[in-house]
Amino acid sequence: MAASTRTQVISLYKMMLKESSKFPSYNYRTYAMRRVRDAFRANRKVEDQKTVVRLMEEGQQTLALIQRQVSIGRMYEAQKTVVE
């Protein structure tokens, strides 16, 4: 993997974790963060450039989805749980 691609992947990972941590609900927040970490760990060894590009596009779409869900979650906040 090229250095610029590696930087882009790390940047996407950090952005996804940061957005996932903004979920108002504890359960959604931990689930999203766990899914992001697991997805990146599962694809850590990918070397094929086409596969990396496809995964980056999927990651961008997932980031947009997380951002939308966070904003919707903030509009309709539920009562805090004991864990929070």
Short mmCIF file of C-alpha atoms in Angstrom, two decimals, residues 38-84:
data_model
loop_
_atom_site.label_atom_id
_atom_site.label_comp_id
_atom_site.label_asym_id
_atom_site.label_seq_id
_atom_site.Cartn_x
_atom_site.Cartn_y
_atom_site.Cartn_z
CA ASP A 38 -13.49 -4.80 13.66
CA ALA A 39 -13.92 -3.82 10.00
CA PHE A 40 -10.50 -2.18 9.85
CA ARG A 41 -8.85 -5.10 11.66
CA ALA A 42 -10.46 -7.60 9.29
CA ASN A 43 -9.09 -5.74 6.26
CA ARG A 44 -5.68 -4.90 7.69
CA LYS A 45 -3.81 -7.28 5.37
CA VAL A 46 -5.43 -6.17 2.10
CA GLU A 47 -2.76 -5.26 -0.46
CA ASP A 48 -4.65 -5.24 -3.78
CA GLN A 49 -5.08 -1.63 -4.91
CA LYS A 50 -8.54 -2.18 -6.42
CA THR A 51 -9.78 -3.76 -3.22
CA VAL A 52 -8.33 -0.92 -1.15
CA VAL A 53 -10.09 1.64 -3.34
CA ARG A 54 -13.39 -0.25 -3.06
CA LEU A 55 -13.04 -0.50 0.73
CA MET A 56 -12.23 3.21 0.95
CA GLU A 57 -15.40 4.05 -1.00
CA GLU A 58 -17.43 1.81 1.31
CA GLY A 59 -15.79 3.49 4.28
CA GLN A 60 -16.72 6.96 2.97
CA GLN A 61 -20.32 5.83 2.55
CA THR A 62 -20.34 4.38 6.05
CA LEU A 63 -18.90 7.61 7.45
CA ALA A 64 -21.72 9.57 5.80
CA LEU A 65 -24.23 7.12 7.24
CA ILE A 66 -22.77 7.50 10.74
CA GLN A 67 -22.90 11.29 10.43
CA ARG A 68 -26.57 11.17 9.39
CA GLN A 69 -27.48 8.79 12.20
CA VAL A 70 -25.71 10.93 14.79
CA SER A 71 -27.63 14.01 13.70
CA ILE A 72 -30.93 12.10 13.76
CA GLY A 73 -30.05 10.67 17.17
CA ARG A 74 -29.46 14.17 18.49
CA MET A 75 -32.84 15.33 17.20
CA TYR A 76 -34.67 12.53 19.00
CA GLU A 77 -32.63 11.90 22.12
CA ALA A 78 -33.86 9.24 24.48
CA GLN A 79 -33.59 9.26 28.23
CA LYS A 80 -30.07 8.60 29.56
CA THR A 81 -29.33 5.12 30.92
CA VAL A 82 -27.55 4.30 34.14
CA VAL A 83 -24.35 3.48 32.24
CA GLU A 84 -24.15 6.95 30.77
#
